[in-house]
Short mmCIF file of C-alpha atoms in Angstrom, two decimals:
data_model
loop_
_atom_site.label_atom_id
_atom_site.label_comp_id
_atom_site.label_asym_id
_atom_site.label_seq_id
_atom_site.Cartn_x
_atom_site.Cartn_y
_atom_site.Cartn_z
CA UNK A 1 0.00 0.00 0.00
CA UNK A 2 1.51 3.37 -0.97
CA UNK A 3 1.74 6.44 1.25
CA UNK A 4 -1.02 8.27 -0.65
CA UNK A 5 -3.61 5.51 -0.23
CA UNK A 6 -2.64 5.07 3.44
CA UNK A 7 -3.18 8.79 3.99
CA UNK A 8 -6.55 8.67 2.23
CA UNK A 9 -7.74 5.80 4.43
CA UNK A 10 -6.49 7.59 7.55
CA UNK A 11 -8.21 10.81 6.48
CA UNK A 12 -11.42 8.93 5.78
CA UNK A 13 -11.18 7.29 9.23
CA UNK A 14 -10.75 10.68 10.92
CA UNK A 15 -13.64 12.21 8.99
CA UNK A 16 -15.80 9.21 9.92
CA UNK A 17 -15.01 9.66 13.61
CA UNK A 18 -15.75 13.38 13.38
CA UNK A 19 -19.06 12.95 11.58
CA UNK A 20 -20.12 10.07 13.79
CA UNK A 21 -19.16 12.01 16.90
CA UNK A 22 -21.07 15.10 15.79
CA UNK A 23 -24.09 13.00 14.96
CA UNK A 24 -24.03 11.36 18.36
CA UNK A 25 -23.83 14.76 20.05
CA UNK A 26 -27.05 15.73 18.28
CA UNK A 27 -29.07 12.53 18.09
CA UNK A 28 -30.15 9.97 20.66
CA UNK A 29 -32.22 6.80 20.38
CA UNK A 30 -35.78 7.48 21.51
CA UNK A 31 -37.40 4.49 19.79
CA UNK A 32 -38.05 2.64 23.06
CA UNK A 33 -39.84 5.54 24.75
CA UNK A 34 -43.55 4.81 25.02
CA UNK A 35 -45.28 8.03 23.99
CA UNK A 36 -47.78 9.00 21.32
CA UNK A 37 -49.00 12.57 20.98
CA UNK A 38 -52.60 13.03 19.89
CA UNK A 39 -53.72 16.58 19.15
CA UNK A 40 -57.22 17.16 20.46
CA UNK A 41 -59.27 18.90 17.76
CA UNK A 42 -61.21 21.41 19.85
CA UNK A 43 -61.50 23.53 16.70
CA UNK A 44 -63.55 20.83 14.96
CA UNK A 45 -65.68 20.08 17.99
CA UNK A 46 -66.57 23.73 18.57
CA UNK A 47 -67.32 24.23 14.89
CA UNK A 48 -69.72 21.29 14.80
CA UNK A 49 -72.03 22.50 17.57
CA UNK A 50 -75.72 22.10 16.76
CA UNK A 51 -77.85 25.22 17.42
CA UNK A 52 -80.79 22.97 18.41
CA UNK A 53 -78.86 21.42 21.30
CA UNK A 54 -76.40 24.22 21.90
CA UNK A 55 -76.26 24.55 25.67
CA UNK A 56 -75.96 20.81 26.36
CA UNK A 57 -73.17 20.41 23.81
CA UNK A 58 -71.33 23.44 25.18
CA UNK A 59 -71.55 21.98 28.68
CA UNK A 60 -70.05 18.74 27.40
CA UNK A 61 -67.17 20.61 25.76
CA UNK A 62 -66.60 22.63 28.90
CA UNK A 63 -66.32 19.46 30.98
CA UNK A 64 -64.01 17.76 28.47
CA UNK A 65 -61.57 20.65 28.01
CA UNK A 66 -61.59 22.08 31.52
CA UNK A 67 -58.99 24.79 32.09
CA UNK A 68 -58.40 25.24 28.36
CA UNK A 69 -62.08 25.85 27.75
CA UNK A 70 -62.27 28.57 30.39
CA UNK A 71 -59.10 30.24 29.10
CA UNK A 72 -60.29 30.01 25.51
CA UNK A 73 -63.73 31.49 26.02
CA UNK A 74 -62.68 34.31 28.30
CA UNK A 75 -59.15 35.14 27.23
CA UNK A 76 -58.80 34.04 23.59
CA UNK A 77 -62.23 34.20 21.98
CA UNK A 78 -63.36 36.99 24.29
CA UNK A 79 -66.99 35.97 24.77
CA UNK A 80 -66.78 36.45 28.53
CA UNK A 81 -66.63 34.36 31.65
CA UNK A 82 -68.58 31.11 31.36
CA UNK A 83 -70.50 32.06 34.50
CA UNK A 84 -71.74 35.33 33.01
CA UNK A 85 -75.30 35.86 31.82
CA UNK A 86 -74.21 37.04 28.36
CA UNK A 87 -71.80 34.18 27.68
CA UNK A 88 -74.10 31.85 25.70
CA UNK A 89 -75.48 34.63 23.52
CA UNK A 90 -72.02 36.07 22.86
CA UNK A 91 -70.75 32.64 21.85
CA UNK A 92 -73.69 32.09 19.49
CA UNK A 93 -73.04 35.49 17.91
CA UNK A 94 -69.36 34.70 17.28
CA UNK A 95 -70.04 31.21 15.90
CA UNK A 96 -72.60 32.55 13.42
CA UNK A 97 -70.49 35.51 12.22
CA UNK A 98 -69.43 35.46 8.52
CA UNK A 99 -65.78 36.20 9.38
CA UNK A 100 -65.65 33.33 11.86
CA UNK A 101 -67.09 30.92 9.33
CA UNK A 102 -64.74 32.08 6.58
CA UNK A 103 -61.82 31.42 8.91
CA UNK A 104 -63.32 28.07 9.93
CA UNK A 105 -63.47 27.05 6.28
CA UNK A 106 -59.81 27.89 5.61
CA UNK A 107 -58.60 26.17 8.79
CA UNK A 108 -60.61 23.06 7.92
CA UNK A 109 -59.23 22.97 4.38
CA UNK A 110 -55.65 23.58 5.46
CA UNK A 111 -55.72 21.10 8.33
CA UNK A 112 -58.12 18.22 7.55
CA UNK A 113 -55.91 16.23 9.89
CA UNK A 114 -52.79 16.86 11.98
CA UNK A 115 -51.05 13.50 11.54
CA UNK A 116 -47.76 15.04 10.41
CA UNK A 117 -47.68 17.38 13.40
CA UNK A 118 -48.59 14.53 15.75
CA UNK A 119 -45.62 12.52 14.45
CA UNK A 120 -43.28 15.50 14.81
CA UNK A 121 -44.49 16.33 18.31
CA UNK A 122 -44.30 12.69 19.36
CA UNK A 123 -40.65 12.57 18.32
CA UNK A 124 -39.86 15.90 19.99
CA UNK A 125 -41.52 15.02 23.29
CA UNK A 126 -39.86 11.61 23.24
CA UNK A 127 -36.59 13.54 23.23
CA UNK A 128 -37.83 15.56 26.19
CA UNK A 129 -38.62 12.33 28.04
CA UNK A 130 -35.20 10.91 27.13
CA UNK A 131 -33.46 13.73 28.98
CA UNK A 132 -36.15 14.25 31.63
CA UNK A 133 -37.97 10.91 32.14
CA UNK A 134 -40.23 12.23 34.89
CA UNK A 135 -41.42 15.26 32.93
CA UNK A 136 -45.19 15.40 32.46
CA UNK A 137 -46.23 15.99 28.85
CA UNK A 138 -49.20 18.36 28.52
CA UNK A 139 -52.35 17.94 26.48
CA UNK A 140 -52.01 19.41 23.00
CA UNK A 141 -55.20 21.14 21.86
CA UNK A 142 -55.86 22.79 18.50
CA UNK A 143 -58.19 25.75 18.08
CA UNK A 144 -58.66 29.01 16.21
CA UNK A 145 -59.63 32.26 17.84
CA UNK A 146 -59.42 35.06 15.30
CA UNK A 147 -55.63 35.51 15.49
CA UNK A 148 -55.49 36.27 19.21
CA UNK A 149 -52.70 33.88 20.23
CA UNK A 150 -50.46 31.28 18.58
CA UNK A 151 -49.31 28.75 21.19
CA UNK A 152 -50.88 29.53 24.59
CA UNK A 153 -49.81 27.46 27.56
CA UNK A 154 -51.99 26.86 30.60
CA UNK A 155 -52.80 24.34 33.30
CA UNK A 156 -51.61 21.04 31.75
CA UNK A 157 -52.14 22.13 28.14
CA UNK A 158 -50.48 23.80 25.20
CA UNK A 159 -52.74 25.18 22.50
CA UNK A 160 -52.11 25.37 18.78
CA UNK A 161 -53.84 28.35 17.21
CA UNK A 162 -54.26 26.90 13.73
CA UNK A 163 -55.35 30.25 12.31
CA UNK A 164 -51.80 31.44 12.96
CA UNK A 165 -50.20 28.61 10.96
CA UNK A 166 -52.18 28.80 7.71
CA UNK A 167 -49.18 29.56 5.50
CA UNK A 168 -47.53 32.88 4.70
CA UNK A 169 -49.75 33.23 1.60
CA UNK A 170 -53.02 33.06 3.54
CA UNK A 171 -55.48 35.71 2.38
CA UNK A 172 -56.19 36.67 5.99
CA UNK A 173 -52.73 37.91 6.96
CA UNK A 174 -52.46 41.03 4.75
CA UNK A 175 -55.53 42.43 6.50
CA UNK A 176 -53.74 42.08 9.85
CA UNK A 177 -50.63 44.09 8.95
CA UNK A 178 -51.31 46.81 11.53
CA UNK A 179 -51.27 44.28 14.39
CA UNK A 180 -49.19 41.45 12.90
CA UNK A 181 -46.50 42.73 10.51
CA UNK A 182 -45.32 40.69 7.53
CA UNK A 183 -41.94 39.85 9.09
CA UNK A 184 -43.84 37.93 11.76
CA UNK A 185 -46.70 36.44 9.72
CA UNK A 186 -44.25 34.99 7.17
CA UNK A 187 -43.55 32.36 9.84
CA UNK A 188 -47.22 31.45 10.22
CA UNK A 189 -46.71 28.19 8.37
CA UNK A 190 -47.51 24.53 9.17
CA UNK A 191 -43.74 23.89 9.30
CA UNK A 192 -43.55 26.13 12.37
CA UNK A 193 -46.15 24.32 14.49
CA UNK A 194 -43.84 21.85 16.21
CA UNK A 195 -40.92 24.30 16.75
CA UNK A 196 -43.21 26.92 18.26
CA UNK A 197 -44.96 24.41 20.55
CA UNK A 198 -41.60 23.10 21.75
CA UNK A 199 -40.22 26.62 22.20
CA UNK A 200 -43.24 27.64 24.28
CA UNK A 201 -42.99 24.49 26.41
CA UNK A 202 -39.25 24.98 26.88
CA UNK A 203 -39.42 28.67 27.80
CA UNK A 204 -42.59 28.65 29.89
CA UNK A 205 -42.71 25.21 31.47
CA UNK A 206 -39.22 23.73 31.62
CA UNK A 207 -36.81 26.65 31.89
CA UNK A 208 -38.41 30.06 32.54
CA UNK A 209 -35.99 32.97 32.37
CA UNK A 210 -34.66 33.85 35.84
CA UNK A 211 -35.84 37.18 37.25
CA UNK A 212 -32.21 38.00 37.97
CA UNK A 213 -31.39 37.86 34.25
CA UNK A 214 -31.12 41.57 33.45
CA UNK A 215 -27.94 42.23 31.46
CA UNK A 216 -27.55 41.59 27.76
CA UNK A 217 -24.93 38.93 28.54
CA UNK A 218 -27.30 37.07 30.84
CA UNK A 219 -30.17 37.29 28.39
CA UNK A 220 -28.20 36.11 25.37
CA UNK A 221 -26.77 33.13 27.28
CA UNK A 222 -30.24 32.21 28.55
CA UNK A 223 -31.65 32.36 25.02
CA UNK A 224 -28.65 30.47 23.70
CA UNK A 225 -29.42 27.67 26.16
CA UNK A 226 -33.04 27.55 24.99
CA UNK A 227 -31.99 27.26 21.35
CA UNK A 228 -29.36 24.63 22.20
CA UNK A 229 -32.02 22.62 24.03
CA UNK A 230 -34.24 22.88 20.96
CA UNK A 231 -31.30 21.51 18.93
CA UNK A 232 -31.29 18.44 21.15
CA UNK A 233 -35.07 17.98 21.11
CA UNK A 234 -35.57 18.61 17.37
CA UNK A 235 -32.28 17.58 15.72
CA UNK A 236 -33.79 17.53 12.22
CA UNK A 237 -35.30 21.04 12.29
CA UNK A 238 -33.19 23.64 10.42
CA UNK A 239 -31.50 26.32 12.54
CA UNK A 240 -33.29 29.06 10.61
CA UNK A 241 -36.68 27.64 11.61
CA UNK A 242 -35.71 27.29 15.27
CA UNK A 243 -34.59 30.92 15.55
CA UNK A 244 -37.16 32.26 13.08
CA UNK A 245 -34.84 33.53 10.34
CA UNK A 246 -35.22 33.53 6.61
CA UNK A 247 -32.45 31.69 4.78
CA UNK A 248 -30.98 35.09 3.84
CA UNK A 249 -30.99 36.28 7.46
CA UNK A 250 -29.36 33.04 8.60
CA UNK A 251 -26.67 33.45 5.95
CA UNK A 252 -26.10 37.10 6.93
CA UNK A 253 -25.75 36.27 10.63
CA UNK A 254 -23.32 33.43 9.93
CA UNK A 255 -21.21 35.62 7.61
CA UNK A 256 -20.98 38.55 10.02
CA UNK A 257 -20.78 36.63 13.30
CA UNK A 258 -17.35 38.05 14.15
CA UNK A 259 -18.44 41.60 13.41
CA UNK A 260 -21.56 41.25 15.54
CA UNK A 261 -19.54 40.07 18.53
CA UNK A 262 -16.99 42.84 18.01
CA UNK A 263 -19.81 45.40 17.94
CA UNK A 264 -21.21 44.13 21.26
CA UNK A 265 -17.75 44.44 22.82
CA UNK A 266 -16.90 47.84 21.32
CA UNK A 267 -20.23 49.30 22.46
CA UNK A 268 -19.83 47.83 25.97
CA UNK A 269 -23.20 46.12 25.61
CA UNK A 270 -22.59 42.82 27.37
CA UNK A 271 -23.21 44.15 30.87
CA UNK A 272 -25.76 46.77 29.85
CA UNK A 273 -28.99 46.39 31.84
CA UNK A 274 -31.04 49.22 30.33
CA UNK A 275 -33.85 47.32 28.62
CA UNK A 276 -34.46 50.08 26.10
CA UNK A 277 -30.85 49.86 24.97
CA UNK A 278 -30.64 46.09 24.68
CA UNK A 279 -34.13 45.01 23.61
CA UNK A 280 -33.40 45.62 19.91
CA UNK A 281 -30.87 42.77 20.05
CA UNK A 282 -33.44 40.41 21.56
CA UNK A 283 -36.80 41.26 20.03
CA UNK A 284 -38.67 40.37 16.87
CA UNK A 285 -37.98 42.87 14.10
CA UNK A 286 -37.36 42.99 10.34
CA UNK A 287 -33.67 43.76 11.01
CA UNK A 288 -31.36 45.00 13.78
CA UNK A 289 -31.10 48.82 13.82
CA UNK A 290 -27.56 50.17 13.83
CA UNK A 291 -25.92 47.01 12.50
CA UNK A 292 -25.29 46.29 8.84
CA UNK A 293 -26.13 48.26 5.73
CA UNK A 294 -29.38 48.87 3.87
CA UNK A 295 -31.45 47.16 6.59
CA UNK A 296 -30.03 43.78 5.54
CA UNK A 297 -29.00 42.62 9.00
CA UNK A 298 -30.72 39.73 10.71
CA UNK A 299 -32.89 40.47 13.78
CA UNK A 300 -32.47 39.01 17.27
CA UNK A 301 -28.69 39.02 16.99
CA UNK A 302 -28.37 38.61 20.75
CA UNK A 303 -30.13 35.25 20.50
CA UNK A 304 -27.93 34.21 17.59
CA UNK A 305 -24.70 35.10 19.43
CA UNK A 306 -25.90 33.47 22.65
CA UNK A 307 -26.62 30.27 20.72
CA UNK A 308 -23.11 30.33 19.26
CA UNK A 309 -21.57 30.88 22.70
CA UNK A 310 -23.45 27.95 24.21
CA UNK A 311 -22.49 25.71 21.29
CA UNK A 312 -18.84 26.60 21.85
CA UNK A 313 -19.17 26.03 25.59
CA UNK A 314 -20.60 22.56 25.04
CA UNK A 315 -18.02 21.72 22.37
CA UNK A 316 -15.10 22.73 24.59
CA UNK A 317 -16.51 21.12 27.73
CA UNK A 318 -17.61 17.64 26.59
CA UNK A 319 -18.20 16.36 30.12
CA UNK A 320 -21.10 18.81 30.57
CA UNK A 321 -24.44 17.12 29.91
CA UNK A 322 -27.53 18.79 28.53
CA UNK A 323 -29.11 18.56 31.97
CA UNK A 324 -26.02 20.20 33.50
CA UNK A 325 -26.23 23.02 30.99
CA UNK A 326 -29.92 23.72 31.46
CA UNK A 327 -29.59 23.71 35.25
CA UNK A 328 -26.59 26.06 35.28
CA UNK A 329 -27.57 29.65 36.02
CA UNK A 330 -23.97 30.91 36.13
CA UNK A 331 -24.10 32.63 32.75
CA UNK A 332 -20.75 34.38 33.24
CA UNK A 333 -19.06 30.99 33.75
CA UNK A 334 -20.61 29.67 30.52
CA UNK A 335 -19.31 32.69 28.62
CA UNK A 336 -15.84 32.44 30.15
CA UNK A 337 -15.49 28.70 29.59
CA UNK A 338 -16.77 28.92 26.04
CA UNK A 339 -13.65 30.94 25.14
CA UNK A 340 -15.83 32.37 22.41
CA UNK A 341 -13.70 34.09 19.79
CA UNK A 342 -15.43 34.20 16.41
CA UNK A 343 -13.32 35.09 13.37
#
C-alpha cells in the first residue's frame, strides 16, 4: 500500500469519527420511549355545535376541556366568563359571524388532519422524556380564535392556534398588517407548528428565564441555552426555523458573526442592563437597527450570538451534559469557559 492511499484511508477514518461524533452529540435513540401525541381537535368540535342542542353540547365541551375551555372562552375568543349571563349569547353570535365561518373554512381545508404534526411532536416530546424521564407531557389542543394567540400554555395544556399557521400566503394575513407585521406572519406556516410548541414548552414550562437575568450577557446566554435545548429535542429542524430567520438572514448572521460580537464588545453592551438599549438585540424585528447596511442585517442578533456561545461552551466542555447546561444559572461561567472568539 503506498503512502497516498494510506493517507486517504487515515483521512477517511478521521472524517468518519468526526461525523459520527457530531451525529451522536445531536441525536439519541428514543425508539423505546412509550409516547404517542394526539392533538385534540377542539377547533372541529366547537365548529360542529348544533344550534338545536347548543347549551348541552357546550356543557359537554366545557367538561371535556376544563382549564383550556375557560381560558379560551374568556381570554382568547373573548366571549366572557362562562359564568356570566351574556356568555351563551355572545358565543352564538361569534359562531354565526361570517368572518368566523370564513376562517373556519380555511382552517378546515388547510388542516383536515394533523397527523404530520402529531408525528413530529411525538418525536420531539420523546426527546424531552429521554433527557427528563419524569417530565409530564401536557395535552395538546388545536383551536382558532381570530388571530389572538399562537401557542398559549396553561394548566396542563399547550394550545395550537391553527389560524396562525395557515401559510404565509393566507389571504387573511395582509388584513392584519397593523397588528401582525409581515416579518412575523411569514412564519405562520404549518412547518412552524412543532418548533413553536416546543419553544413555548421549553421557555414557559421547563426553563423560565430567571428574574435576575437583566444584562444583555445574561439574556443572550439564557436564550442560547433555549436554542441549544431545541437543537437536542428537534435535531432535524433547520436552525433558521428554530430561531425564526429567513435563509438570507441566517446566511447574513453566519457571515458577520465576528463583526456582531466585536460590535457588542466595542459598544460595551454585554453588561448593559437598560432594557431600552438592549431590547433591539433580543426582540422580533425585520432587522437590527444600527448594524449592517441597507437594513439587511438579521434580527435578534443577541439570540444568535448566545446560541453560538453555548455551542462553543458545550463543544469545549464535553463532560457537561444537557441537563447540567440547562440547570446552570452561572451565565458568566458559561461565557468564560466557552472561550468564544469568532473570526
